[in-house]
Amino acid sequence: LVVQFAAGSQPFAEVLPVGLERPGTIVYYPGVAQQRARLVPAEGGLVDITETLPGAGRMDDFLGEYADQLARQPWTRSVCGLFKDVALVPRGNTWVLRDQAGQALPLIARNHWKLLALTGGARCDLAAEWDGTSLQPLGVALGGRFRAI
């Protein structure tokens, strides 16, 4: 997740379009949770994301990382989660994101139809925001393309 700040009506210092990647180095500000960082761009411009997303292959791995984050910074409100090879499936009156081991995390009640339309029910890589109770899908990588949701 990228959070930028600007005073008044000033524009943000950097424009970071969704679905594109920029070569560079991430420099973290001091802190135990490594949440605040600055991107130091390298040579080259923005390019489309065409590879699979890095991330957790199992929900247990993601939840372990989340628990570590909370241990370091108990006031964390939400974190970005990257999930590999997951599927959107109905469970009762809700929808969940399920990994290959059958473990699942619930989705926020909106945007699942758009995600289902984009994936056609196929497994995908997903970027989502986790608030400790449910996932808010942010983008999906499928078939060599990344799409914002």
Short mmCIF file of N, CA and C in Angstrom, two decimals:
data_model
loop_
_atom_site.label_atom_id
_atom_site.label_comp_id
_atom_site.label_asym_id
_atom_site.label_seq_id
_atom_site.Cartn_x
_atom_site.Cartn_y
_atom_site.Cartn_z
N LEU A 1 0.84 -1.17 0.00
CA LEU A 1 0.00 0.00 0.00
C LEU A 1 0.88 1.23 0.00
N VAL A 2 0.52 2.19 -0.79
CA VAL A 2 1.27 3.43 -0.87
C VAL A 2 0.39 4.55 -0.32
N VAL A 3 0.89 5.24 0.67
CA VAL A 3 0.20 6.39 1.23
C VAL A 3 1.11 7.59 1.02
N GLN A 4 0.60 8.61 0.34
CA GLN A 4 1.38 9.81 0.10
C GLN A 4 0.70 11.00 0.77
N PHE A 5 1.50 11.99 1.11
CA PHE A 5 0.98 13.19 1.76
C PHE A 5 1.44 14.42 1.00
N ALA A 6 0.59 15.42 0.95
CA ALA A 6 0.93 16.72 0.36
C ALA A 6 0.12 17.78 1.11
N ALA A 7 0.72 18.93 1.29
CA ALA A 7 0.05 20.02 2.01
C ALA A 7 -0.95 20.72 1.10
N GLY A 8 -2.13 21.01 1.65
CA GLY A 8 -3.14 21.77 0.91
C GLY A 8 -3.48 21.14 -0.42
N SER A 9 -3.40 21.93 -1.47
CA SER A 9 -3.75 21.43 -2.81
C SER A 9 -2.51 21.10 -3.65
N GLN A 10 -1.36 20.97 -3.00
CA GLN A 10 -0.15 20.62 -3.73
C GLN A 10 -0.25 19.19 -4.26
N PRO A 11 0.33 18.92 -5.43
CA PRO A 11 0.31 17.55 -5.95
C PRO A 11 1.30 16.67 -5.18
N PHE A 12 1.11 15.38 -5.29
CA PHE A 12 2.05 14.45 -4.68
C PHE A 12 3.41 14.57 -5.36
N ALA A 13 4.46 14.28 -4.62
CA ALA A 13 5.82 14.38 -5.16
C ALA A 13 6.06 13.36 -6.26
N GLU A 14 5.47 12.19 -6.14
CA GLU A 14 5.66 11.14 -7.14
C GLU A 14 4.32 10.62 -7.62
N VAL A 15 4.24 10.27 -8.88
CA VAL A 15 3.05 9.64 -9.43
C VAL A 15 3.37 8.16 -9.59
N LEU A 16 2.59 7.32 -8.94
CA LEU A 16 2.80 5.87 -9.00
C LEU A 16 1.52 5.21 -9.53
N PRO A 17 1.39 5.09 -10.84
CA PRO A 17 0.17 4.49 -11.41
C PRO A 17 0.01 3.02 -11.01
N VAL A 18 -1.21 2.62 -10.77
CA VAL A 18 -1.52 1.24 -10.42
C VAL A 18 -1.29 0.34 -11.62
N GLY A 19 -0.71 -0.84 -11.39
CA GLY A 19 -0.51 -1.81 -12.45
C GLY A 19 0.80 -1.66 -13.18
N LEU A 20 1.62 -0.71 -12.76
CA LEU A 20 2.93 -0.51 -13.38
C LEU A 20 4.00 -0.69 -12.32
N GLU A 21 5.19 -1.08 -12.77
CA GLU A 21 6.30 -1.18 -11.84
C GLU A 21 7.43 -0.28 -12.31
N ARG A 22 8.22 0.16 -11.36
CA ARG A 22 9.34 1.05 -11.65
C ARG A 22 10.58 0.45 -11.00
N PRO A 23 11.66 0.32 -11.77
CA PRO A 23 12.89 -0.17 -11.15
C PRO A 23 13.39 0.83 -10.12
N GLY A 24 13.90 0.32 -9.01
CA GLY A 24 14.42 1.20 -7.98
C GLY A 24 14.70 0.46 -6.70
N THR A 25 15.00 1.21 -5.69
CA THR A 25 15.32 0.67 -4.38
C THR A 25 14.36 1.26 -3.36
N ILE A 26 13.87 0.43 -2.47
CA ILE A 26 13.02 0.90 -1.38
C ILE A 26 13.91 1.12 -0.17
N VAL A 27 13.89 2.34 0.34
CA VAL A 27 14.68 2.70 1.52
C VAL A 27 13.71 2.92 2.67
N TYR A 28 13.83 2.10 3.71
CA TYR A 28 12.91 2.18 4.84
C TYR A 28 13.38 3.22 5.85
N TYR A 29 12.42 3.96 6.39
CA TYR A 29 12.71 4.88 7.49
C TYR A 29 12.88 4.05 8.76
N PRO A 30 13.58 4.57 9.76
CA PRO A 30 13.77 3.81 11.00
C PRO A 30 12.43 3.45 11.64
N GLY A 31 12.38 2.28 12.21
CA GLY A 31 11.18 1.80 12.89
C GLY A 31 11.20 0.29 12.94
N VAL A 32 10.50 -0.27 13.89
CA VAL A 32 10.52 -1.72 14.05
C VAL A 32 9.67 -2.45 13.03
N ALA A 33 8.66 -1.79 12.48
CA ALA A 33 7.73 -2.47 11.57
C ALA A 33 8.07 -2.28 10.10
N GLN A 34 8.98 -1.41 9.77
CA GLN A 34 9.33 -1.11 8.38
C GLN A 34 8.09 -0.84 7.53
N GLN A 35 7.29 0.11 7.97
CA GLN A 35 6.09 0.48 7.23
C GLN A 35 6.31 1.70 6.35
N ARG A 36 7.15 2.61 6.78
CA ARG A 36 7.38 3.84 6.03
C ARG A 36 8.63 3.69 5.20
N ALA A 37 8.51 4.02 3.93
CA ALA A 37 9.65 3.87 3.02
C ALA A 37 9.60 4.93 1.94
N ARG A 38 10.71 5.06 1.26
CA ARG A 38 10.82 5.97 0.13
C ARG A 38 11.36 5.19 -1.05
N LEU A 39 10.82 5.45 -2.22
CA LEU A 39 11.30 4.80 -3.44
C LEU A 39 12.38 5.66 -4.06
N VAL A 40 13.55 5.06 -4.26
CA VAL A 40 14.64 5.74 -4.96
C VAL A 40 14.68 5.15 -6.36
N PRO A 41 14.15 5.88 -7.37
CA PRO A 41 14.06 5.32 -8.72
C PRO A 41 15.43 5.04 -9.33
N ALA A 42 15.50 3.98 -10.10
CA ALA A 42 16.70 3.66 -10.87
C ALA A 42 16.46 4.11 -12.31
N GLU A 43 17.45 3.90 -13.14
CA GLU A 43 17.30 4.23 -14.56
C GLU A 43 16.17 3.40 -15.16
N GLY A 44 15.47 3.96 -16.08
CA GLY A 44 14.38 3.24 -16.74
C GLY A 44 13.05 3.81 -16.31
N GLY A 45 12.07 3.55 -17.12
CA GLY A 45 10.75 4.09 -16.86
C GLY A 45 9.80 3.06 -16.31
N LEU A 46 8.54 3.42 -16.29
CA LEU A 46 7.49 2.54 -15.82
C LEU A 46 7.20 1.47 -16.86
N VAL A 47 6.97 0.25 -16.40
CA VAL A 47 6.63 -0.85 -17.31
C VAL A 47 5.44 -1.61 -16.72
N ASP A 48 4.67 -2.25 -17.58
CA ASP A 48 3.55 -3.06 -17.13
C ASP A 48 4.03 -4.23 -16.27
N ILE A 49 3.24 -4.59 -15.27
CA ILE A 49 3.52 -5.79 -14.48
C ILE A 49 3.08 -6.98 -15.34
N THR A 50 4.03 -7.83 -15.69
CA THR A 50 3.70 -8.98 -16.56
C THR A 50 4.02 -10.31 -15.89
N GLU A 51 4.64 -10.28 -14.73
CA GLU A 51 4.99 -11.51 -14.04
C GLU A 51 3.99 -11.78 -12.93
N THR A 52 4.10 -12.96 -12.33
CA THR A 52 3.26 -13.26 -11.19
C THR A 52 3.69 -12.38 -10.02
N LEU A 53 2.78 -12.17 -9.10
CA LEU A 53 3.10 -11.35 -7.93
C LEU A 53 3.86 -12.19 -6.92
N PRO A 54 4.80 -11.57 -6.21
CA PRO A 54 5.41 -12.30 -5.09
C PRO A 54 4.37 -12.39 -3.99
N GLY A 55 4.54 -13.29 -3.09
CA GLY A 55 3.59 -13.32 -1.98
C GLY A 55 3.42 -14.68 -1.38
N ALA A 56 2.48 -14.75 -0.47
CA ALA A 56 2.22 -15.96 0.29
C ALA A 56 1.49 -16.98 -0.56
N GLY A 57 1.96 -18.20 -0.52
CA GLY A 57 1.27 -19.29 -1.20
C GLY A 57 0.21 -19.93 -0.32
N ARG A 58 0.31 -19.66 0.98
CA ARG A 58 -0.65 -20.22 1.93
C ARG A 58 -1.14 -19.11 2.86
N MET A 59 -2.40 -19.19 3.22
CA MET A 59 -2.97 -18.20 4.13
C MET A 59 -2.25 -18.22 5.48
N ASP A 60 -1.84 -19.41 5.95
CA ASP A 60 -1.11 -19.51 7.21
C ASP A 60 0.18 -18.69 7.18
N ASP A 61 0.89 -18.71 6.05
CA ASP A 61 2.12 -17.93 5.92
C ASP A 61 1.82 -16.44 6.04
N PHE A 62 0.78 -15.99 5.34
CA PHE A 62 0.40 -14.58 5.41
C PHE A 62 -0.01 -14.19 6.83
N LEU A 63 -0.83 -15.01 7.48
CA LEU A 63 -1.28 -14.68 8.83
C LEU A 63 -0.12 -14.68 9.83
N GLY A 64 0.88 -15.53 9.61
CA GLY A 64 2.08 -15.51 10.44
C GLY A 64 2.85 -14.21 10.29
N GLU A 65 2.98 -13.74 9.04
CA GLU A 65 3.64 -12.45 8.79
C GLU A 65 2.84 -11.31 9.42
N TYR A 66 1.53 -11.40 9.33
CA TYR A 66 0.67 -10.37 9.93
C TYR A 66 0.83 -10.36 11.45
N ALA A 67 0.88 -11.53 12.07
CA ALA A 67 1.08 -11.62 13.52
C ALA A 67 2.42 -11.01 13.92
N ASP A 68 3.46 -11.28 13.13
CA ASP A 68 4.78 -10.68 13.40
C ASP A 68 4.70 -9.16 13.31
N GLN A 69 3.98 -8.66 12.31
CA GLN A 69 3.82 -7.21 12.13
C GLN A 69 3.11 -6.61 13.34
N LEU A 70 2.05 -7.26 13.81
CA LEU A 70 1.32 -6.76 14.97
C LEU A 70 2.18 -6.79 16.23
N ALA A 71 3.03 -7.81 16.35
CA ALA A 71 3.91 -7.89 17.51
C ALA A 71 4.89 -6.72 17.52
N ARG A 72 5.34 -6.31 16.35
CA ARG A 72 6.28 -5.18 16.26
C ARG A 72 5.57 -3.83 16.35
N GLN A 73 4.35 -3.77 15.83
CA GLN A 73 3.61 -2.50 15.79
C GLN A 73 2.13 -2.79 16.06
N PRO A 74 1.74 -2.83 17.35
CA PRO A 74 0.36 -3.23 17.71
C PRO A 74 -0.73 -2.31 17.18
N TRP A 75 -0.38 -1.09 16.76
CA TRP A 75 -1.39 -0.15 16.27
C TRP A 75 -1.59 -0.24 14.76
N THR A 76 -1.05 -1.26 14.15
CA THR A 76 -1.23 -1.45 12.72
C THR A 76 -2.71 -1.65 12.44
N ARG A 77 -3.26 -0.84 11.53
CA ARG A 77 -4.68 -0.95 11.20
C ARG A 77 -4.94 -1.87 10.02
N SER A 78 -4.03 -1.84 9.05
CA SER A 78 -4.20 -2.73 7.90
C SER A 78 -2.84 -2.94 7.24
N VAL A 79 -2.74 -4.03 6.50
CA VAL A 79 -1.51 -4.35 5.79
C VAL A 79 -1.86 -4.82 4.38
N CYS A 80 -0.90 -4.70 3.50
CA CYS A 80 -1.08 -5.21 2.15
C CYS A 80 -0.70 -6.68 2.14
N GLY A 81 -1.52 -7.49 1.53
CA GLY A 81 -1.22 -8.91 1.38
C GLY A 81 -1.11 -9.26 -0.09
N LEU A 82 -0.10 -10.03 -0.42
CA LEU A 82 0.06 -10.54 -1.78
C LEU A 82 -0.13 -12.05 -1.71
N PHE A 83 -1.04 -12.56 -2.51
CA PHE A 83 -1.41 -13.97 -2.45
C PHE A 83 -1.18 -14.62 -3.81
N LYS A 84 -0.54 -15.78 -3.79
CA LYS A 84 -0.24 -16.51 -5.03
C LYS A 84 -1.22 -17.66 -5.23
N ASP A 85 -1.68 -17.81 -6.46
CA ASP A 85 -2.46 -18.97 -6.86
C ASP A 85 -3.67 -19.21 -5.95
N VAL A 86 -4.53 -18.22 -5.85
CA VAL A 86 -5.72 -18.30 -5.01
C VAL A 86 -6.98 -18.25 -5.87
N ALA A 87 -8.09 -18.65 -5.28
CA ALA A 87 -9.37 -18.65 -6.00
C ALA A 87 -10.44 -17.99 -5.15
N LEU A 88 -11.35 -17.33 -5.81
CA LEU A 88 -12.51 -16.72 -5.17
C LEU A 88 -13.63 -17.76 -5.17
N VAL A 89 -14.14 -18.08 -3.98
CA VAL A 89 -15.19 -19.10 -3.88
C VAL A 89 -16.29 -18.62 -2.92
N PRO A 90 -17.54 -19.01 -3.19
CA PRO A 90 -18.61 -18.66 -2.26
C PRO A 90 -18.56 -19.57 -1.03
N ARG A 91 -18.90 -19.01 0.10
CA ARG A 91 -19.02 -19.79 1.34
C ARG A 91 -20.21 -19.22 2.10
N GLY A 92 -21.30 -19.94 2.04
CA GLY A 92 -22.53 -19.43 2.66
C GLY A 92 -22.99 -18.17 1.96
N ASN A 93 -23.22 -17.12 2.74
CA ASN A 93 -23.65 -15.83 2.19
C ASN A 93 -22.49 -14.90 1.86
N THR A 94 -21.27 -15.37 2.00
CA THR A 94 -20.10 -14.52 1.76
C THR A 94 -19.20 -15.16 0.69
N TRP A 95 -18.15 -14.44 0.36
CA TRP A 95 -17.13 -14.94 -0.56
C TRP A 95 -15.81 -14.96 0.18
N VAL A 96 -14.99 -15.96 -0.13
CA VAL A 96 -13.68 -16.08 0.50
C VAL A 96 -12.61 -16.25 -0.57
N LEU A 97 -11.39 -15.96 -0.18
CA LEU A 97 -10.23 -16.20 -1.02
C LEU A 97 -9.57 -17.46 -0.49
N ARG A 98 -9.47 -18.50 -1.34
CA ARG A 98 -8.98 -19.80 -0.88
C ARG A 98 -7.66 -20.15 -1.55
N ASP A 99 -6.71 -20.65 -0.75
CA ASP A 99 -5.43 -21.08 -1.30
C ASP A 99 -5.51 -22.55 -1.73
N GLN A 100 -4.41 -23.10 -2.23
CA GLN A 100 -4.42 -24.48 -2.72
C GLN A 100 -4.59 -25.50 -1.60
N ALA A 101 -4.25 -25.12 -0.36
CA ALA A 101 -4.41 -26.03 0.77
C ALA A 101 -5.83 -26.02 1.32
N GLY A 102 -6.69 -25.17 0.77
CA GLY A 102 -8.08 -25.09 1.22
C GLY A 102 -8.31 -24.08 2.33
N GLN A 103 -7.25 -23.39 2.77
CA GLN A 103 -7.41 -22.36 3.79
C GLN A 103 -8.01 -21.12 3.13
N ALA A 104 -8.82 -20.39 3.88
CA ALA A 104 -9.53 -19.26 3.27
C ALA A 104 -9.60 -18.07 4.22
N LEU A 105 -9.68 -16.89 3.62
CA LEU A 105 -9.91 -15.65 4.35
C LEU A 105 -11.10 -14.94 3.70
N PRO A 106 -11.97 -14.32 4.52
CA PRO A 106 -13.17 -13.67 3.97
C PRO A 106 -12.85 -12.38 3.23
N LEU A 107 -13.67 -12.10 2.23
CA LEU A 107 -13.57 -10.85 1.47
C LEU A 107 -14.60 -9.86 1.99
N ILE A 108 -14.27 -8.57 1.89
CA ILE A 108 -15.25 -7.52 2.17
C ILE A 108 -16.39 -7.70 1.18
N ALA A 109 -17.60 -7.39 1.57
CA ALA A 109 -18.79 -7.71 0.80
C ALA A 109 -18.92 -7.00 -0.54
N ARG A 110 -18.00 -6.11 -0.89
CA ARG A 110 -18.11 -5.45 -2.19
C ARG A 110 -16.92 -5.85 -3.07
N ASN A 111 -17.04 -5.60 -4.34
CA ASN A 111 -16.00 -5.85 -5.34
C ASN A 111 -15.77 -7.31 -5.71
N HIS A 112 -16.43 -8.26 -5.07
CA HIS A 112 -16.17 -9.65 -5.44
C HIS A 112 -16.72 -9.98 -6.82
N TRP A 113 -17.77 -9.29 -7.25
CA TRP A 113 -18.31 -9.58 -8.59
C TRP A 113 -17.33 -9.14 -9.67
N LYS A 114 -16.70 -7.99 -9.47
CA LYS A 114 -15.70 -7.54 -10.44
C LYS A 114 -14.51 -8.49 -10.48
N LEU A 115 -14.07 -8.93 -9.31
CA LEU A 115 -12.97 -9.89 -9.24
C LEU A 115 -13.35 -11.20 -9.92
N LEU A 116 -14.55 -11.66 -9.69
CA LEU A 116 -15.02 -12.89 -10.33
C LEU A 116 -15.10 -12.72 -11.84
N ALA A 117 -15.55 -11.55 -12.30
CA ALA A 117 -15.62 -11.30 -13.74
C ALA A 117 -14.23 -11.26 -14.37
N LEU A 118 -13.26 -10.67 -13.68
CA LEU A 118 -11.90 -10.59 -14.21
C LEU A 118 -11.22 -11.95 -14.28
N THR A 119 -11.47 -12.80 -13.28
CA THR A 119 -10.78 -14.09 -13.22
C THR A 119 -11.57 -15.21 -13.89
N GLY A 120 -12.86 -15.04 -14.04
CA GLY A 120 -13.68 -16.12 -14.57
C GLY A 120 -13.68 -17.34 -13.67
N GLY A 121 -13.35 -17.14 -12.40
CA GLY A 121 -13.29 -18.24 -11.44
C GLY A 121 -11.95 -18.96 -11.43
N ALA A 122 -11.02 -18.55 -12.31
CA ALA A 122 -9.70 -19.19 -12.37
C ALA A 122 -8.82 -18.73 -11.21
N ARG A 123 -7.84 -19.54 -10.89
CA ARG A 123 -6.86 -19.16 -9.87
C ARG A 123 -6.06 -17.96 -10.37
N CYS A 124 -5.63 -17.11 -9.44
CA CYS A 124 -4.92 -15.89 -9.81
C CYS A 124 -3.97 -15.50 -8.68
N ASP A 125 -3.19 -14.47 -8.93
CA ASP A 125 -2.41 -13.81 -7.88
C ASP A 125 -3.17 -12.54 -7.53
N LEU A 126 -3.23 -12.21 -6.25
CA LEU A 126 -4.07 -11.10 -5.81
C LEU A 126 -3.33 -10.21 -4.83
N ALA A 127 -3.51 -8.91 -4.98
CA ALA A 127 -3.08 -7.92 -3.99
C ALA A 127 -4.33 -7.45 -3.26
N ALA A 128 -4.27 -7.44 -1.93
CA ALA A 128 -5.44 -7.07 -1.15
C ALA A 128 -5.00 -6.40 0.15
N GLU A 129 -5.90 -5.62 0.72
CA GLU A 129 -5.66 -4.99 2.02
C GLU A 129 -6.37 -5.82 3.09
N TRP A 130 -5.63 -6.21 4.12
CA TRP A 130 -6.16 -7.02 5.22
C TRP A 130 -6.28 -6.14 6.45
N ASP A 131 -7.48 -6.08 7.03
CA ASP A 131 -7.70 -5.25 8.22
C ASP A 131 -7.80 -6.06 9.50
N GLY A 132 -7.46 -7.33 9.43
CA GLY A 132 -7.53 -8.20 10.59
C GLY A 132 -8.79 -9.05 10.61
N THR A 133 -9.79 -8.68 9.80
CA THR A 133 -11.02 -9.46 9.74
C THR A 133 -11.41 -9.85 8.32
N SER A 134 -11.07 -9.02 7.33
CA SER A 134 -11.45 -9.33 5.96
C SER A 134 -10.49 -8.67 4.97
N LEU A 135 -10.53 -9.17 3.74
CA LEU A 135 -9.68 -8.69 2.66
C LEU A 135 -10.44 -7.75 1.73
N GLN A 136 -9.80 -6.67 1.35
CA GLN A 136 -10.33 -5.76 0.33
C GLN A 136 -9.46 -5.94 -0.91
N PRO A 137 -9.94 -6.62 -1.96
CA PRO A 137 -9.12 -6.80 -3.16
C PRO A 137 -8.73 -5.46 -3.78
N LEU A 138 -7.45 -5.36 -4.18
CA LEU A 138 -6.94 -4.13 -4.79
C LEU A 138 -6.55 -4.34 -6.24
N GLY A 139 -6.03 -5.52 -6.56
CA GLY A 139 -5.60 -5.79 -7.92
C GLY A 139 -5.37 -7.28 -8.12
N VAL A 140 -5.45 -7.70 -9.38
CA VAL A 140 -5.32 -9.12 -9.70
C VAL A 140 -4.33 -9.28 -10.85
N ALA A 141 -3.48 -10.29 -10.75
CA ALA A 141 -2.56 -10.65 -11.83
C ALA A 141 -2.99 -12.00 -12.38
N LEU A 142 -3.26 -12.01 -13.68
CA LEU A 142 -3.75 -13.23 -14.32
C LEU A 142 -3.39 -13.17 -15.79
N GLY A 143 -2.81 -14.24 -16.29
CA GLY A 143 -2.49 -14.29 -17.71
C GLY A 143 -1.47 -13.25 -18.15
N GLY A 144 -0.52 -12.92 -17.28
CA GLY A 144 0.51 -11.96 -17.65
C GLY A 144 0.09 -10.50 -17.59
N ARG A 145 -1.06 -10.23 -17.01
CA ARG A 145 -1.54 -8.84 -16.89
C ARG A 145 -1.97 -8.56 -15.46
N PHE A 146 -1.76 -7.32 -15.03
CA PHE A 146 -2.23 -6.87 -13.73
C PHE A 146 -3.35 -5.87 -13.95
N ARG A 147 -4.42 -6.05 -13.22
CA ARG A 147 -5.56 -5.12 -13.32
C ARG A 147 -5.96 -4.65 -11.94
N ALA A 148 -6.16 -3.36 -11.81
CA ALA A 148 -6.67 -2.79 -10.57
C ALA A 148 -8.15 -3.12 -10.44
N ILE A 149 -8.59 -3.27 -9.22
CA ILE A 149 -10.00 -3.56 -8.97
C ILE A 149 -10.65 -2.33 -8.36
#
